[in-house]
mmCIF file of C-alpha atoms and ligand atoms in Angstrom:
data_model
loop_
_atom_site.group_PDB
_atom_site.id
_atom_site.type_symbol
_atom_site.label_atom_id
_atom_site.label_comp_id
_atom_site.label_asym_id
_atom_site.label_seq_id
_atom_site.Cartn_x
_atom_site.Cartn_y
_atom_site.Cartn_z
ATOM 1 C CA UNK A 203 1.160 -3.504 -3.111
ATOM 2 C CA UNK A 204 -2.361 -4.968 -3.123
ATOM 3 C CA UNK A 205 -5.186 -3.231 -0.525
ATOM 4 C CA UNK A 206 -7.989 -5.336 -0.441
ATOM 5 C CA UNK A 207 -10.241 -2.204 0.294
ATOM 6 C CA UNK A 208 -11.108 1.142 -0.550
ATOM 7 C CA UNK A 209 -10.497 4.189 1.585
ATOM 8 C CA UNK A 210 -12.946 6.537 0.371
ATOM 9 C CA UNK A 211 -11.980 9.696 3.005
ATOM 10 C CA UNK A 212 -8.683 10.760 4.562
ATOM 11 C CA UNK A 213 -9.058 11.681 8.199
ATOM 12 C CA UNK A 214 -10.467 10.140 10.609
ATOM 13 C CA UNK A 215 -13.960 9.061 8.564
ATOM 14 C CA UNK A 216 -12.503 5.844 7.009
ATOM 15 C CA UNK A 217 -14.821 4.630 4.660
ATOM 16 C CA UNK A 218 -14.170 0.870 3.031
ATOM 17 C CA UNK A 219 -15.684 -1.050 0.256
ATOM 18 C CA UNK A 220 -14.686 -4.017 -1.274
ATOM 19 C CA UNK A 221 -14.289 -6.317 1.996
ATOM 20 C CA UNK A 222 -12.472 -9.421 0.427
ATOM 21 C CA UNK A 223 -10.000 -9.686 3.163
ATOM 22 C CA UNK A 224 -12.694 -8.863 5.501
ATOM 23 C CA UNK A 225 -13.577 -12.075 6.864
ATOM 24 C CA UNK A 226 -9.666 -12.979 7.805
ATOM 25 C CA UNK A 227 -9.723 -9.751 9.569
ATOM 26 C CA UNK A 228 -12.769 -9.620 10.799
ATOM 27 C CA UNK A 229 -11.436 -11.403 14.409
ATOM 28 C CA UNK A 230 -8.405 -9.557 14.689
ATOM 29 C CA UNK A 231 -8.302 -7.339 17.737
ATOM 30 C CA UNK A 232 -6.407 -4.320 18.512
ATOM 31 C CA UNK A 233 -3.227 -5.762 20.180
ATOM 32 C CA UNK A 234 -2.876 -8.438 17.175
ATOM 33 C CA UNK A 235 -3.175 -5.682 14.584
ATOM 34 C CA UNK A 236 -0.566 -3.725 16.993
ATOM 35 C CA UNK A 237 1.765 -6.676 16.559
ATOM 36 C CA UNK A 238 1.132 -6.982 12.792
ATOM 37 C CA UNK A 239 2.470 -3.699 12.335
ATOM 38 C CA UNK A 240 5.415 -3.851 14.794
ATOM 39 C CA UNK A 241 8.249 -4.422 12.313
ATOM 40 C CA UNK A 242 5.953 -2.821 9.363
ATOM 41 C CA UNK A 243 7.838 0.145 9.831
ATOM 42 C CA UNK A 244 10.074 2.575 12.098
ATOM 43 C CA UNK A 245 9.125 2.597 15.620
ATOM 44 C CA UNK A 246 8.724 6.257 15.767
ATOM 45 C CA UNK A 247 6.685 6.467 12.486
ATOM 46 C CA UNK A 248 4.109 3.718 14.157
ATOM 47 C CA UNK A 249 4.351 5.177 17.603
ATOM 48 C CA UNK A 250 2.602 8.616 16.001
ATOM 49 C CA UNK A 251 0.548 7.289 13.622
ATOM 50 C CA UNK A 252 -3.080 7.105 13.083
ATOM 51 C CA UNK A 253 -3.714 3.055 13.441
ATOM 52 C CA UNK A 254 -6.555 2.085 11.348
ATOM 53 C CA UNK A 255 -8.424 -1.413 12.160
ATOM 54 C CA UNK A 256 -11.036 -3.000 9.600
ATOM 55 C CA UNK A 257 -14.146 -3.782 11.331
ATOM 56 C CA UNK A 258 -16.426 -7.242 10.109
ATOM 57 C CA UNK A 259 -17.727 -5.347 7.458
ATOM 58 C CA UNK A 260 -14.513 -4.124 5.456
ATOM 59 C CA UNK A 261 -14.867 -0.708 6.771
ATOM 60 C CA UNK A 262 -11.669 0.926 7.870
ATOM 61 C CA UNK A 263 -11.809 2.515 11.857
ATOM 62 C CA UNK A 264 -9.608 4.746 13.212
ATOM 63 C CA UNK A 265 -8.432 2.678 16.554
ATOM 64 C CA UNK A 266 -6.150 5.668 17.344
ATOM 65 C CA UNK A 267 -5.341 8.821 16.139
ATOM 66 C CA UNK A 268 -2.012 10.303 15.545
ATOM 67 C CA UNK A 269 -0.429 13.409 15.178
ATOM 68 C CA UNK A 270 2.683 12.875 12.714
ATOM 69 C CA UNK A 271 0.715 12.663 9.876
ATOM 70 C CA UNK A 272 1.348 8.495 9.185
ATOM 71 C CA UNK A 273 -1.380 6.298 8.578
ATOM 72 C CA UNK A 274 -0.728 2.802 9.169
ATOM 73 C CA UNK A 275 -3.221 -0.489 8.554
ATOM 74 C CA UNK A 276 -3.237 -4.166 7.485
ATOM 75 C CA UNK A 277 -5.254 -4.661 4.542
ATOM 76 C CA UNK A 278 -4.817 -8.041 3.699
ATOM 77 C CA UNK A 279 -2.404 -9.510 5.310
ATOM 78 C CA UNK A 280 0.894 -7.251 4.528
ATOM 79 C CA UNK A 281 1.513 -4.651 6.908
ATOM 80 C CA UNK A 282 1.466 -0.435 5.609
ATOM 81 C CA UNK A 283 2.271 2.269 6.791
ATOM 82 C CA UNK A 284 1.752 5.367 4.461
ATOM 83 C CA UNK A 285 2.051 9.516 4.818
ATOM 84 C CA UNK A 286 -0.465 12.038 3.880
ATOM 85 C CA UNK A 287 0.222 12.321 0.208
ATOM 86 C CA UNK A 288 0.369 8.443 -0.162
ATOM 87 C CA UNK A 289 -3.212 7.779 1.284
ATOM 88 C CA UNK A 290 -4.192 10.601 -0.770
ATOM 89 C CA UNK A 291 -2.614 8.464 -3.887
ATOM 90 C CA UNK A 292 -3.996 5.415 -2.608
ATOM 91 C CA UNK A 293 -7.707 6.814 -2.635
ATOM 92 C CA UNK A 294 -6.984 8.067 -6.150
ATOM 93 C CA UNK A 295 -5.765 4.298 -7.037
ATOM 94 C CA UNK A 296 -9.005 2.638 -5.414
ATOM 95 C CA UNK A 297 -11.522 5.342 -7.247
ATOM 96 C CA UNK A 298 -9.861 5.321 -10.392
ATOM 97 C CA UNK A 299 -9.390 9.500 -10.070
ATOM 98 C CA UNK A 300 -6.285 11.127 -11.024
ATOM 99 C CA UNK A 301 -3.360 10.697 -9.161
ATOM 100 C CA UNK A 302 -3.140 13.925 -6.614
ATOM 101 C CA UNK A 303 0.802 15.027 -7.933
ATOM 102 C CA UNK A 304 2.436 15.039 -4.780
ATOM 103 C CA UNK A 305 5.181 13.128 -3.416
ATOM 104 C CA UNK A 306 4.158 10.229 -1.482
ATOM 105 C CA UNK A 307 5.711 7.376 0.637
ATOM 106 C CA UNK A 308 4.908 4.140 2.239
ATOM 107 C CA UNK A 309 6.626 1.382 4.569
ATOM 108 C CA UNK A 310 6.293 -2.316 4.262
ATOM 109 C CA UNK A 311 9.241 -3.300 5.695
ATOM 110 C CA UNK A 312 7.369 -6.979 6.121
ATOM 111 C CA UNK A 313 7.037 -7.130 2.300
ATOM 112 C CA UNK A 314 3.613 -7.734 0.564
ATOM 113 C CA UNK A 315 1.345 -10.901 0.041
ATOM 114 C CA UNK A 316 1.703 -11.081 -3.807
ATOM 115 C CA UNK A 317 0.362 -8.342 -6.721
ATOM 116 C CA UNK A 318 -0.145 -8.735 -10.363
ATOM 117 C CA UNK A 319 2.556 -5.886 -11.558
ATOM 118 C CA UNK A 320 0.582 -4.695 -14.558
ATOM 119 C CA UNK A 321 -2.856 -4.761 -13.283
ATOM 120 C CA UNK A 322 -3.812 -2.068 -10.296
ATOM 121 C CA UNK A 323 -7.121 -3.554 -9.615
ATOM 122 C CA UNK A 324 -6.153 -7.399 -9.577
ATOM 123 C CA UNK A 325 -6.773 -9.251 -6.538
ATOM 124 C CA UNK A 326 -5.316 -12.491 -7.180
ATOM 125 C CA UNK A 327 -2.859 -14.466 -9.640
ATOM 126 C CA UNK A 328 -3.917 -15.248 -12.891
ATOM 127 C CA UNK A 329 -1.677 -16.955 -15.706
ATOM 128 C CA UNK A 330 -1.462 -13.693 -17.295
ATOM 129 C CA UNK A 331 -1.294 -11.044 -14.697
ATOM 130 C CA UNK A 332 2.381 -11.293 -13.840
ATOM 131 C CA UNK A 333 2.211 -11.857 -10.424
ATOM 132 C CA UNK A 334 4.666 -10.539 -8.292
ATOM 133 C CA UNK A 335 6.244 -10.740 -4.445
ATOM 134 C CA UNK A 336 8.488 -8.498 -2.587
ATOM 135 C CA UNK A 337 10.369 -8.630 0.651
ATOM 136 C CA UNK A 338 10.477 -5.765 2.973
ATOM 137 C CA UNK A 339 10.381 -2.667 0.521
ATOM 138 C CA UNK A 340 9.280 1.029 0.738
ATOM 139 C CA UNK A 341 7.742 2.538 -2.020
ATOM 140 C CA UNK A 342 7.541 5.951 -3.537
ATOM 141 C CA UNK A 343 4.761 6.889 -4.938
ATOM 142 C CA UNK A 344 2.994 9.689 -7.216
ATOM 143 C CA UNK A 345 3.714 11.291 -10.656
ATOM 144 C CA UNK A 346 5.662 13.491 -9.102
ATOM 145 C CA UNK A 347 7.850 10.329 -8.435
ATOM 146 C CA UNK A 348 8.091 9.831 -12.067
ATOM 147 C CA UNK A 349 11.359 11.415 -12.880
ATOM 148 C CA UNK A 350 12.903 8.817 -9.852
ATOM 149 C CA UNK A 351 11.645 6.251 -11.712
ATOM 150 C CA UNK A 352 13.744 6.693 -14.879
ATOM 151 C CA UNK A 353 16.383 4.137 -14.902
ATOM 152 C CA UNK A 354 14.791 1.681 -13.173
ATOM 153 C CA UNK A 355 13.017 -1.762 -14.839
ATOM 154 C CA UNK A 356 9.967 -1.090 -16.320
ATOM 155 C CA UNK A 357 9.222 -4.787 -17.269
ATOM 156 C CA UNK A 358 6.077 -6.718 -16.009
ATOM 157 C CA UNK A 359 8.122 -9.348 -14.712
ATOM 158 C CA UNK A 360 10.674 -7.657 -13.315
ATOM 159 C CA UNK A 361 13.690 -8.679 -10.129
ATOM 160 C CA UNK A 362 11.697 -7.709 -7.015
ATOM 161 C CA UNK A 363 14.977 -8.020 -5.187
ATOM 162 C CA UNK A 364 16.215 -4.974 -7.011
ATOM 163 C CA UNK A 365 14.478 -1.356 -7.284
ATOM 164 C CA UNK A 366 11.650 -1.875 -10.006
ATOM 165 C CA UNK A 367 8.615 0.814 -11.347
ATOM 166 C CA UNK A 368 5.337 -1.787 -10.345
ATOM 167 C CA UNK A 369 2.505 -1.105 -12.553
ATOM 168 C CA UNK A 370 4.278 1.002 -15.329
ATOM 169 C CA UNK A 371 2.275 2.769 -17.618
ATOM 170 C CA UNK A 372 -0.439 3.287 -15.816
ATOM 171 C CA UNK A 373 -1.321 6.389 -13.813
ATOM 172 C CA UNK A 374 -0.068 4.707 -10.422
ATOM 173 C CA UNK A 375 3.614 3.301 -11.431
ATOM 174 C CA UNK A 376 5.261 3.968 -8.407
ATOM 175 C CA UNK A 377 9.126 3.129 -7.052
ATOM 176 C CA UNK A 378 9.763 0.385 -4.914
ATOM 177 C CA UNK A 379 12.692 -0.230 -3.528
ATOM 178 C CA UNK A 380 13.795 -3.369 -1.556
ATOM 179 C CA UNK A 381 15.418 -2.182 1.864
ATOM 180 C CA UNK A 382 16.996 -5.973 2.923
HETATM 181 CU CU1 CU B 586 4.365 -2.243 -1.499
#
């Protein structure tokens, strides 16, 4: 997964930084965003959810607010839609902070744009960075995912058509599992 931002608070006081998919974004209104995120995960999940936009500065709004606990966005390009304990991981990732121990799990049944697999913070391919695409996927994420994650490829390049640990070794190795 790559999020081209940082969401600094959970709720509904979305804070972003770091706006480098801002300017692709910055045009999108509400009912494109709506159809970005149509297939990015169950219908019920996205009919509940709190729907976050990002405004022409990078920052994260709250264009709705929902009441079953899902967060879903675009940040860049690839469709998410995450649950309470994965935005909590996701701040964690963005500020470099400990990872909160919970379980946590996202949708991006579209798939993502592209992420270097052993570098959290990359934002684009690099010769070295082992660069890495996957389809429509969920993803499970936390240390308290860890013990799911035995078994799987730990490798920096590996078969994103097959379950694989992305960014192993690091405090944010997470599952993620193709679903197509
Ligand atoms: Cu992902």
């Amino acid at each position: 997964m790559k999020w081209t931002f940082a969401i600094l608070a959970a709720g509904l006081s979305f804070v972003a930084a770091i706006p480098i998919a801002a300017a692709q974004h910055a045009t999108m209104t509400d009912q494109e965003l709506m159809a970005k995120l149509k297939d990015a995960a169950p219908a019920a999940v996205l009919k509940g959810a709190t729907i976050l936009t990002m405004g022409p500065g990078g920052q994260m709004k709250a264009i709705k607010a929902g009441t079953n606990g899902w967060t879903c966005m675009d940040p860049g390009g690839a469709p998410i839609c995450a649950d309470e304990a994965a935005m909590e991981w996701a701040n964690a990732w963005k500020a470099k902070r400990p990872a909160p121990q919970k379980l946590g799990f996202i949708y991006m049944l579209n798939g993502d744009n592209g992420t270097s697999n052993t570098d959290p913070y990359a934002t684009e391919e690099t010769s070295d960075n082992n660069w890495i695409k996957t389809g429509s996927h969920v993803m499970i994420v936390d240390a308290e995912a860890k013990s799911m994650m035995q078994g799987y490829p730990r490798s920096a390049k590996p078969d994103p058509a097959k379950p694989y640990v992305m960014w192993p070794g690091t405090p944010y190795e997470h599952l993620m599992l193709p679903v197509k």
